[in-house]
Tab-separated table of C-alpha atoms and ligand atoms in Angstrom:
chain	number	residue	atom	x	y	z
A	28	MET	CA	94.996	137.895	121.982
A	29	ALA	CA	95.932	138.291	118.338
A	30	ASP	CA	94.262	135.908	115.867
A	31	VAL	CA	96.515	133.655	113.865
A	32	PRO	CA	96.222	134.378	110.125
A	33	PRO	CA	94.373	131.327	108.774
A	34	GLY	CA	95.871	128.753	106.407
A	35	VAL	CA	94.937	129.052	102.737
A	36	LYS	CA	91.519	127.639	101.848
A	37	GLY	CA	91.688	124.187	100.292
A	38	MET	CA	95.247	123.625	101.543
A	39	ASN	CA	95.558	121.393	104.573
A	40	ASP	CA	97.973	120.560	107.354
A	41	ILE	CA	98.528	116.857	107.744
A	42	LEU	CA	99.148	115.854	111.335
A	43	ALA	CA	99.750	112.637	113.240
A	44	PRO	CA	98.103	110.172	113.421
A	45	GLU	CA	96.689	110.878	109.908
A	46	VAL	CA	100.202	111.405	108.546
A	47	SER	CA	101.017	107.742	109.250
A	48	LYS	CA	98.329	106.749	106.795
A	49	TRP	CA	100.002	108.989	104.205
A	50	GLN	CA	103.388	107.440	104.910
A	51	PHE	CA	101.926	103.954	104.616
A	52	LEU	CA	100.324	104.777	101.273
A	53	GLU	CA	103.426	106.475	99.884
A	54	GLN	CA	105.598	103.534	100.924
A	55	GLN	CA	103.265	101.042	99.247
A	56	ALA	CA	103.252	103.183	96.101
A	57	ARG	CA	107.056	103.348	96.067
A	58	ASP	CA	107.316	99.583	96.607
A	59	VAL	CA	105.031	98.881	93.648
A	60	LEU	CA	106.744	101.428	91.372
A	61	GLU	CA	110.202	100.161	92.270
A	62	ALA	CA	109.074	96.610	91.537
A	63	PHE	CA	108.191	97.819	88.034
A	64	ALA	CA	111.678	99.398	87.785
A	65	TYR	CA	110.615	103.048	87.877
A	66	HIS	CA	112.999	105.753	89.109
A	67	GLU	CA	111.911	108.721	91.147
A	68	LEU	CA	111.905	112.118	89.424
A	69	ARG	CA	111.851	115.314	91.485
A	70	THR	CA	110.964	118.522	89.682
A	71	PRO	CA	110.274	122.028	91.032
A	72	VAL	CA	106.708	122.972	91.978
A	73	LEU	CA	107.051	126.180	89.952
A	74	GLU	CA	107.376	126.329	86.167
A	75	TYR	CA	107.156	129.086	83.591
A	76	THR	CA	103.487	129.348	82.647
A	77	PRO	CA	103.800	128.564	78.891
A	78	LEU	CA	104.849	125.003	79.742
A	79	PHE	CA	101.363	124.264	81.073
A	80	VAL	CA	99.548	126.338	78.472
A	81	ARG	CA	101.270	124.408	75.674
A	82	SER	CA	100.897	120.940	77.194
A	83	VAL	CA	97.701	120.840	79.273
A	84	GLY	CA	96.092	123.126	76.663
A	85	GLU	CA	95.002	126.734	76.518
A	86	VAL	CA	91.291	125.892	76.367
A	87	THR	CA	91.020	123.608	79.411
A	88	ASP	CA	89.532	124.241	82.851
A	89	VAL	CA	92.951	123.739	84.409
A	90	VAL	CA	94.638	126.467	82.382
A	91	GLU	CA	91.689	128.825	81.958
A	92	LYS	CA	90.395	128.761	85.519
A	93	GLN	CA	92.507	126.854	87.984
A	94	MET	CA	96.187	127.725	87.803
A	95	TYR	CA	97.975	129.724	90.460
A	96	THR	CA	99.730	132.061	88.055
A	97	PHE	CA	101.704	135.170	88.944
A	98	ASP	CA	104.654	137.212	87.782
A	99	ASP	CA	107.852	136.535	89.690
A	100	ARG	CA	110.149	139.375	90.705
A	101	ASP	CA	111.789	139.321	87.271
A	102	GLY	CA	108.400	139.922	85.684
A	103	ARG	CA	108.129	136.424	84.178
A	104	SER	CA	104.874	134.555	84.442
A	105	VAL	CA	105.208	131.436	86.585
A	106	SER	CA	102.609	128.911	87.718
A	107	LEU	CA	102.416	126.449	90.572
A	108	ARG	CA	102.231	123.086	88.834
A	109	PRO	CA	98.632	121.923	88.420
A	110	GLU	CA	99.867	118.441	87.428
A	111	GLY	CA	103.130	116.585	86.905
A	112	THR	CA	103.231	115.417	83.292
A	113	ALA	CA	104.276	118.764	81.785
A	114	SER	CA	107.261	119.041	84.131
A	115	ALA	CA	108.278	115.447	83.453
A	116	VAL	CA	108.249	116.128	79.702
A	117	ARG	CA	110.236	119.335	80.185
A	118	ALA	CA	112.791	117.434	82.272
A	119	TYR	CA	112.900	114.670	79.649
A	120	VAL	CA	113.609	117.135	76.850
A	121	GLU	CA	115.988	119.445	78.760
A	122	ASN	CA	118.072	116.521	79.947
A	123	ALA	CA	118.099	114.881	76.483
A	124	GLN	CA	116.968	111.780	78.279
A	125	TRP	CA	116.424	109.794	75.061
A	126	ASN	CA	120.194	109.750	74.624
A	127	LYS	CA	120.609	108.034	77.966
A	128	GLU	CA	118.165	105.141	77.815
A	129	PRO	CA	115.706	103.823	75.253
A	130	ILE	CA	112.891	103.675	77.792
A	131	THR	CA	112.610	105.999	80.760
A	132	ARG	CA	110.285	105.081	83.611
A	133	TRP	CA	109.783	107.920	86.067
A	134	TYR	CA	107.542	108.408	89.075
A	135	TYR	CA	106.878	111.309	91.397
A	136	ILE	CA	105.048	111.958	94.634
A	137	GLY	CA	104.229	115.521	95.527
A	138	PRO	CA	101.834	118.438	95.794
A	139	MET	CA	99.897	119.897	92.856
A	140	PHE	CA	97.897	123.128	92.880
A	141	ARG	CA	94.537	123.926	91.316
A	142	HIS	CA	92.207	126.736	92.325
A	143	GLU	CA	89.056	124.613	92.337
A	144	ARG	CA	85.943	124.816	94.491
A	145	ALA	CA	87.184	123.036	97.619
A	146	GLN	CA	85.100	120.096	98.894
A	147	ARG	CA	85.611	116.531	100.087
A	148	GLY	CA	88.236	114.952	97.852
A	149	ARG	CA	88.810	118.203	95.978
A	150	LEU	CA	91.520	120.493	97.281
A	151	ARG	CA	93.585	123.391	96.062
A	152	GLN	CA	96.826	121.813	97.192
A	153	PHE	CA	96.519	118.071	96.692
A	154	TYR	CA	99.061	115.298	96.323
A	155	GLN	CA	99.595	112.928	93.477
A	156	VAL	CA	101.539	109.753	92.937
A	157	GLY	CA	102.294	109.918	89.235
A	158	ALA	CA	104.234	107.843	86.731
A	159	GLU	CA	105.400	108.533	83.196
A	160	VAL	CA	107.030	106.183	80.701
A	161	PHE	CA	108.858	107.622	77.696
A	162	GLY	CA	110.008	105.713	74.632
A	163	SER	CA	107.469	102.921	74.363
A	164	GLY	CA	104.406	103.059	72.173
A	165	GLU	CA	103.580	99.380	72.612
A	166	PRO	CA	100.039	98.427	73.663
A	167	SER	CA	101.634	96.086	76.205
A	168	MET	CA	102.969	99.161	78.033
A	169	ASP	CA	99.428	100.545	78.340
A	170	ALA	CA	98.238	97.262	79.826
A	171	GLU	CA	101.260	96.958	82.140
A	172	MET	CA	100.658	100.445	83.505
A	173	ILE	CA	96.942	100.012	84.146
A	174	ALA	CA	97.553	96.656	85.835
A	175	MET	CA	100.246	98.251	88.001
A	176	LEU	CA	97.841	100.977	89.063
A	177	VAL	CA	95.196	98.438	90.074
A	178	ASP	CA	97.848	96.528	92.052
A	179	MET	CA	98.815	99.717	93.805
A	180	LEU	CA	95.262	100.422	94.941
A	181	VAL	CA	94.932	96.855	96.193
A	182	ARG	CA	98.199	97.252	98.129
A	183	PHE	CA	96.718	100.362	99.768
A	184	GLY	CA	93.970	98.108	101.131
A	185	LEU	CA	91.205	98.643	98.606
A	186	ASP	CA	89.045	95.702	97.676
A	187	GLY	CA	89.987	94.794	94.082
A	188	GLY	CA	86.325	94.112	93.269
A	189	ALA	CA	85.431	97.697	94.219
A	190	ILE	CA	87.784	99.263	91.669
A	191	GLU	CA	86.180	100.280	88.382
A	192	VAL	CA	88.544	100.664	85.453
A	193	ALA	CA	87.199	102.716	82.553
A	194	VAL	CA	89.139	102.847	79.287
A	195	ASN	CA	88.681	104.634	76.003
A	196	SER	CA	90.737	105.559	72.974
A	197	LEU	CA	91.118	109.087	71.670
A	198	GLY	CA	92.875	107.928	68.525
A	199	GLU	CA	95.367	110.107	66.698
A	200	PRO	CA	95.019	113.893	66.322
A	201	GLU	CA	94.153	113.426	62.632
A	202	GLU	CA	91.226	111.190	63.564
A	203	ARG	CA	90.115	113.701	66.176
A	204	GLU	CA	90.184	116.457	63.559
A	205	ALA	CA	87.623	114.575	61.467
A	206	TYR	CA	85.560	113.888	64.594
A	207	ARG	CA	85.702	117.545	65.567
A	208	GLY	CA	83.588	118.417	62.518
A	209	LYS	CA	80.906	115.922	63.576
A	210	LEU	CA	80.897	117.313	67.115
A	211	VAL	CA	80.560	120.910	65.960
A	212	GLU	CA	77.644	119.886	63.740
A	213	TYR	CA	75.926	118.056	66.618
A	214	PHE	CA	76.439	120.722	69.285
A	215	SER	CA	75.541	123.561	66.905
A	216	ALA	CA	72.155	121.895	66.474
A	217	HIS	CA	71.758	121.987	70.285
A	218	ARG	CA	73.335	125.383	70.815
A	219	GLU	CA	70.488	126.727	72.966
A	220	LYS	CA	71.128	124.009	75.585
A	221	LEU	CA	74.829	124.843	75.985
A	222	ASP	CA	76.247	127.182	78.624
A	223	ASP	CA	78.530	130.129	77.799
A	224	ASP	CA	81.702	128.099	78.330
A	225	SER	CA	80.552	125.373	75.972
A	226	ARG	CA	79.421	127.846	73.301
A	227	ARG	CA	82.842	129.434	73.377
A	228	ARG	CA	84.497	126.007	73.227
A	229	LEU	CA	82.367	125.080	70.247
A	230	GLU	CA	84.645	127.466	68.323
A	231	THR	CA	87.934	126.754	70.124
A	232	ASN	CA	87.988	123.181	71.478
A	233	PRO	CA	84.694	121.268	71.028
A	234	LEU	CA	86.075	118.057	72.562
A	235	ARG	CA	86.190	119.862	75.913
A	236	ILE	CA	82.372	120.191	75.860
A	237	LEU	CA	82.272	116.417	76.440
A	238	ASP	CA	84.140	116.995	79.692
A	239	SER	CA	81.756	119.674	81.030
A	240	LYS	CA	80.605	119.399	84.662
A	241	ASN	CA	77.329	121.251	83.950
A	242	PRO	CA	74.389	118.744	84.192
A	243	ASP	CA	72.507	120.385	81.297
A	244	VAL	CA	75.552	120.134	79.050
A	245	ILE	CA	76.216	116.561	80.221
A	246	ALA	CA	72.647	115.659	79.146
A	247	VAL	CA	73.230	117.039	75.638
A	248	ALA	CA	76.703	115.512	75.404
A	249	ALA	CA	75.247	112.053	76.120
A	250	GLY	CA	73.716	112.057	72.637
A	251	ALA	CA	76.848	113.293	70.834
A	252	PRO	CA	78.596	111.071	68.271
A	253	LYS	CA	81.271	108.889	69.884
A	254	LEU	CA	84.897	109.194	68.891
A	255	ILE	CA	85.477	105.483	69.375
A	256	ASP	CA	82.945	104.794	66.599
A	257	VAL	CA	84.887	106.806	64.049
A	258	LEU	CA	88.428	105.622	64.789
A	259	ASN	CA	90.347	104.065	61.920
A	260	GLU	CA	91.394	100.425	61.655
A	261	GLY	CA	94.852	100.968	63.141
A	262	SER	CA	93.593	102.709	66.253
A	263	ARG	CA	90.863	100.159	66.765
A	264	ALA	CA	93.251	97.245	66.447
A	265	ARG	CA	95.665	98.842	68.869
A	266	PHE	CA	92.918	99.467	71.420
A	267	ALA	CA	91.646	95.896	71.041
A	268	ARG	CA	95.150	94.649	71.776
A	269	VAL	CA	95.379	96.772	74.951
A	270	ARG	CA	92.078	95.300	76.100
A	271	ALA	CA	93.130	91.737	75.315
A	272	LEU	CA	96.318	92.214	77.328
A	273	LEU	CA	94.328	93.663	80.230
A	274	ASP	CA	92.179	90.542	80.140
A	275	ALA	CA	95.303	88.398	80.134
A	276	LEU	CA	96.512	90.295	83.207
A	277	GLY	CA	93.156	89.754	84.914
A	278	VAL	CA	92.218	93.440	84.913
A	279	LYS	CA	88.442	93.848	84.681
A	280	HIS	CA	87.604	96.989	82.730
A	281	GLN	CA	84.844	98.682	80.742
A	282	ILE	CA	84.935	100.923	77.704
A	283	ASP	CA	83.507	104.330	78.540
A	284	PRO	CA	82.944	105.995	75.148
A	285	GLY	CA	82.219	109.317	76.892
A	286	LEU	CA	85.593	109.392	78.649
A	287	VAL	CA	87.760	112.216	77.230
A	288	ARG	CA	89.886	113.399	80.244
A	289	GLY	CA	90.313	117.073	81.030
A	290	LEU	CA	93.783	117.696	79.576
A	291	ASP	CA	94.569	118.260	75.899
A	292	TYR	CA	97.757	116.244	75.466
A	293	TYR	CA	96.218	112.776	75.213
A	294	THR	CA	96.287	110.488	72.176
A	295	GLY	CA	95.192	106.834	71.991
A	296	THR	CA	94.467	104.949	75.205
A	297	ILE	CA	93.052	106.886	78.147
A	298	PHE	CA	91.800	105.469	81.451
A	299	GLU	CA	90.295	106.359	84.805
A	300	LEU	CA	89.930	104.367	88.000
A	301	LYS	CA	86.937	104.953	90.231
A	302	THR	CA	85.733	103.359	93.421
A	303	LYS	CA	82.655	103.587	95.599
A	304	ALA	CA	84.625	102.305	98.582
A	305	GLY	CA	85.174	104.187	101.823
A	306	GLU	CA	84.199	107.782	102.372
A	307	LEU	CA	84.673	109.084	98.858
A	308	GLY	CA	81.680	111.129	97.821
A	309	ALA	CA	81.159	112.622	94.400
A	310	GLN	CA	84.904	112.909	93.750
A	311	ASN	CA	85.338	109.183	93.241
A	312	THR	CA	87.902	109.215	90.452
A	313	VAL	CA	91.024	108.097	92.242
A	314	ALA	CA	93.395	108.008	89.290
A	315	GLY	CA	93.544	108.850	85.606
A	316	GLY	CA	95.960	108.873	82.750
A	317	GLY	CA	96.710	107.872	79.220
A	318	ARG	CA	99.006	108.099	76.228
A	319	TYR	CA	100.443	111.364	75.025
A	320	ASP	CA	102.534	110.288	72.046
A	321	ARG	CA	102.788	113.777	70.497
A	322	LEU	CA	103.630	115.892	73.533
A	323	VAL	CA	107.405	115.422	73.721
A	324	ALA	CA	107.807	116.507	70.085
A	325	SER	CA	105.403	119.414	70.505
A	326	LEU	CA	107.580	120.699	73.341
A	327	GLY	CA	110.734	120.568	71.263
A	328	GLY	CA	111.952	117.022	71.857
A	329	GLN	CA	112.368	114.129	69.453
A	330	HIS	CA	109.253	112.174	68.592
A	331	THR	CA	108.824	109.983	71.693
A	332	PRO	CA	105.716	107.979	72.505
A	333	ALA	CA	104.758	108.272	76.162
A	334	ILE	CA	102.130	107.214	78.675
A	335	GLY	CA	101.415	108.070	82.283
A	336	PHE	CA	98.934	108.336	85.102
A	337	ALA	CA	98.419	110.205	88.335
A	338	LEU	CA	96.639	109.047	91.447
A	339	GLY	CA	95.155	111.479	93.968
A	340	ILE	CA	96.517	110.646	97.407
A	341	GLU	CA	93.719	112.367	99.373
A	342	ARG	CA	91.110	110.475	97.375
A	343	ALA	CA	92.889	107.153	97.806
A	344	LEU	CA	93.083	107.839	101.551
A	345	LEU	CA	89.338	108.450	101.709
A	346	ALA	CA	88.772	105.127	99.949
A	347	ILE	CA	90.969	102.916	102.115
A	348	PRO	CA	89.648	101.339	105.294
A	349	ALA	CA	90.371	101.745	109.001
A	350	ALA	CA	91.138	104.600	111.319
A	351	ALA	CA	94.427	106.399	110.963
A	352	GLU	CA	95.645	105.136	114.372
A	353	GLY	CA	96.083	101.631	112.984
A	354	TYR	CA	98.763	102.909	110.618
A	355	GLU	CA	100.825	104.607	113.300
A	356	PRO	CA	103.982	102.758	114.325
A	357	ALA	CA	103.699	101.720	117.972
A	358	LEU	CA	106.231	102.884	120.514
A	359	ALA	CA	108.724	100.233	121.575
A	360	VAL	CA	109.672	101.587	124.991
A	361	PHE	CA	108.486	104.275	127.344
A	362	PHE	CA	111.067	105.356	129.910
A	363	ALA	CA	109.512	106.373	133.229
A	364	PRO	CA	112.042	107.987	135.568
A	365	MET	CA	110.661	108.682	139.052
A	366	ASP	CA	112.775	111.722	139.872
A	367	ALA	CA	115.410	114.069	138.462
A	368	ALA	CA	118.317	111.741	139.313
A	369	ALA	CA	116.549	108.854	137.555
A	370	LEU	CA	116.020	111.035	134.485
A	371	ASP	CA	119.767	111.790	134.349
A	372	PHE	CA	120.487	108.056	134.681
A	373	ALA	CA	117.917	107.082	132.045
A	374	LEU	CA	118.793	109.609	129.366
A	375	PRO	CA	122.004	107.956	128.049
A	376	ILE	CA	120.401	104.496	128.201
A	377	ALA	CA	117.444	105.680	126.123
A	378	HIS	CA	119.837	107.440	123.763
A	379	ARG	CA	121.705	104.186	123.073
A	380	LEU	CA	118.482	102.330	122.253
A	381	ARG	CA	117.441	105.076	119.865
A	382	GLY	CA	120.815	104.752	118.175
A	383	LYS	CA	119.802	101.135	117.455
A	384	SER	CA	116.606	102.409	115.778
A	385	ILE	CA	114.355	101.383	118.644
A	386	ARG	CA	111.459	103.829	119.040
A	387	VAL	CA	111.707	105.297	122.529
A	388	GLU	CA	109.934	108.068	124.381
A	389	ILE	CA	111.236	109.309	127.697
A	390	GLU	CA	109.278	111.270	130.276
A	391	HIS	CA	111.126	114.542	130.842
A	392	ARG	CA	108.887	115.511	133.751
A	393	PRO	CA	109.366	112.684	136.263
A	394	GLY	CA	106.338	111.983	138.391
A	395	LYS	CA	103.921	109.359	139.667
A	396	VAL	CA	104.417	105.912	138.152
A	397	GLY	CA	100.667	105.416	137.606
A	398	LYS	CA	100.398	108.558	135.529
A	399	MET	CA	103.482	107.632	133.514
A	400	MET	CA	102.098	104.121	132.848
A	401	ALA	CA	98.844	105.642	131.620
A	402	ARG	CA	100.836	107.655	129.119
A	403	ALA	CA	102.866	104.587	128.079
A	404	ASN	CA	99.637	102.709	127.389
A	405	LYS	CA	98.156	105.594	125.474
A	406	LEU	CA	101.237	105.583	123.251
A	407	ARG	CA	100.770	101.809	122.759
A	408	ALA	CA	104.290	101.191	124.040
A	409	ARG	CA	105.360	97.558	124.091
A	410	ALA	CA	107.270	98.004	127.342
A	411	ALA	CA	107.943	100.558	130.045
A	412	VAL	CA	111.260	100.980	131.816
A	413	ILE	CA	110.745	102.231	135.353
A	414	ILE	CA	113.721	103.858	137.031
A	415	GLY	CA	113.975	105.070	140.639
A	416	GLY	CA	116.562	105.095	143.462
A	417	ASN	CA	116.623	101.282	143.770
A	418	GLU	CA	117.317	100.774	140.092
A	419	ILE	CA	120.160	103.277	140.120
A	420	ALA	CA	121.690	101.610	143.193
A	421	SER	CA	121.418	98.059	141.814
A	422	GLY	CA	122.117	98.854	138.151
A	423	LYS	CA	119.034	96.784	137.277
A	424	LEU	CA	116.090	98.333	135.501
A	425	THR	CA	112.461	97.405	136.021
A	426	VAL	CA	111.016	96.440	132.659
A	427	LYS	CA	107.246	96.165	132.474
A	428	ASP	CA	105.733	94.152	129.664
A	429	LEU	CA	102.688	96.274	128.875
A	430	ALA	CA	100.880	93.466	127.096
A	431	THR	CA	100.908	91.080	130.080
A	432	GLY	CA	101.582	93.478	132.934
A	433	THR	CA	104.492	91.347	134.215
A	434	GLN	CA	107.624	93.047	135.481
A	435	SER	CA	111.205	91.848	135.423
A	436	GLU	CA	114.585	93.126	136.488
A	437	VAL	CA	117.024	93.609	133.641
A	438	ALA	CA	120.663	94.664	133.778
A	439	VAL	CA	121.414	97.777	131.717
A	440	VAL	CA	123.639	95.793	129.330
A	441	ASP	CA	120.819	93.325	128.641
A	442	LEU	CA	118.133	95.929	127.998
A	443	GLU	CA	118.400	95.982	124.209
A	444	SER	CA	118.088	92.219	123.849
A	445	LYS	CA	115.195	92.163	126.301
A	446	ILE	CA	113.353	94.814	124.284
A	447	ARG	CA	114.031	93.009	121.014
A	448	GLN	CA	112.718	89.808	122.521
A	449	LEU	CA	109.497	91.595	123.518
A	450	LEU	CA	109.156	93.162	120.072
A	451	ASP	CA	109.548	89.857	118.240
B	30	LIG	P1	94.090	114.394	86.447
B	30	LIG	O1	92.947	113.507	86.078
B	30	LIG	O2	93.914	115.844	86.265
B	30	LIG	O3	95.349	113.878	85.636
B	30	LIG	O4	94.466	114.122	87.963
B	30	LIG	C1	94.772	112.820	88.408
B	30	LIG	C2	94.161	112.558	89.761
B	30	LIG	O5	94.551	113.582	90.683
B	30	LIG	C3	92.642	112.595	89.793
B	30	LIG	O6	92.092	111.364	89.380
B	30	LIG	C4	92.378	112.871	91.255
B	30	LIG	O7	92.455	111.672	92.007
B	30	LIG	C5	93.516	113.772	91.631
B	30	LIG	N1	93.080	115.175	91.636
B	30	LIG	C6	92.976	116.017	90.597
B	30	LIG	N2	92.542	117.237	90.991
B	30	LIG	C7	92.366	117.155	92.319
B	30	LIG	C8	91.944	118.079	93.331
B	30	LIG	N3	91.636	119.336	93.047
B	30	LIG	N4	91.878	117.644	94.616
B	30	LIG	C9	92.201	116.366	94.934
B	30	LIG	N5	92.631	115.463	94.025
B	30	LIG	C10	92.697	115.844	92.739
B	30	LIG	C11	96.597	114.431	85.707
B	30	LIG	O8	96.939	115.213	86.544
B	30	LIG	C12	97.551	113.904	84.672
B	30	LIG	N6	98.846	114.573	84.837
B	30	LIG	C13	97.701	112.395	84.785
B	30	LIG	C14	98.641	111.860	83.767
B	30	LIG	C15	99.949	111.571	83.951
B	30	LIG	N7	98.367	111.621	82.502
B	30	LIG	C16	99.473	111.204	81.870
B	30	LIG	N8	100.451	111.179	82.753
């Protein structure tokens, strides 16, 4: 027999019952986002490559090493989106969104692509729930967003006490420029301990050294001067206000002065949410985000302050409790026809129930009642409808309550109300 060509490494199929867990999580996310008056934004998964180079940054792991980039048939370089913020900003600018509303709140749910080393919680096609707000630079928006994100994780079923919120401030680009000098001085003095990547970045983008995954570099970076210590009065006051508002909202959080995030567009507040809950291993950062007040203008739009986050769905799923089966909707009714004539009789009756949005499965291979009941139980059906010659002759169906095992005779016209009564 011929072998099936395998699926792409790091890109998974999502099957039932696991898919129910996904649907549950996505629904909770939508409910929370809609309660905060966000609108869904759908953008293509493919963009012209310069969009990501100019927003995520040329000297970042994502752009240098992880993008799926290729020339399309017109010879233009395109990339599968590694994240959603760049596309949201492009859509904001191309649609002149600032003319339409003073504040735009967008969210998206969809696949992102990064050619990373695949492992638990780290995939090459992974899914994010993301949100972006354009037009507000207020500290209260930062606090509102972080609090919303914590709420979302709690709605997924995570224990609020197990969520760690780390915050930091990157200040304004001008402040970072001054800090850059201090970093270069520090890392130059420890040059021999840096890897090739970090040495190169010492010239091009020293801040990225702080985000290195290499343990030797991490050890050196621990002693580097901290950006938060050199921020000016304005940035400090703003950050203090964000933290005070988080306290007022009951969001426990810590400053992590080493937090820099792996994308270049950030300014001001940045944050990451981690948890040790569930089966998450080393990849325990469930969500991250921050302000990017300069990005819209740098991509050709009007100056527009903005803030956003993205949450990794696979990671959130690893963190939430219980087996996937518990998330699967149970079957309402299993139709068990005993022979071909019963199947013909049952089909339109089942069809009508389905038209009323009642979840029904019908056995298309009539057979022994015992075997059919075993299947009904496996599907966690609430009731089974058994149909044979007697039922057809009398016009009364045998309805078995699968919770109690009791059977009753129900006229065809009364079936829907009987089922609803059982489901209540
Ligand atoms: P990010 O930190 O690159 O930020 O990704 C956000 C989240 O996506 C991570 O915390 C993680 O849960 C998940 N994630 C990232 N890479 C992978 C992967 N290879 N496999 C599985 N999950 C992954 C962003 O993407 C920014 N766009 C967030 C943002 C929005 N900032 C402002 N607005």
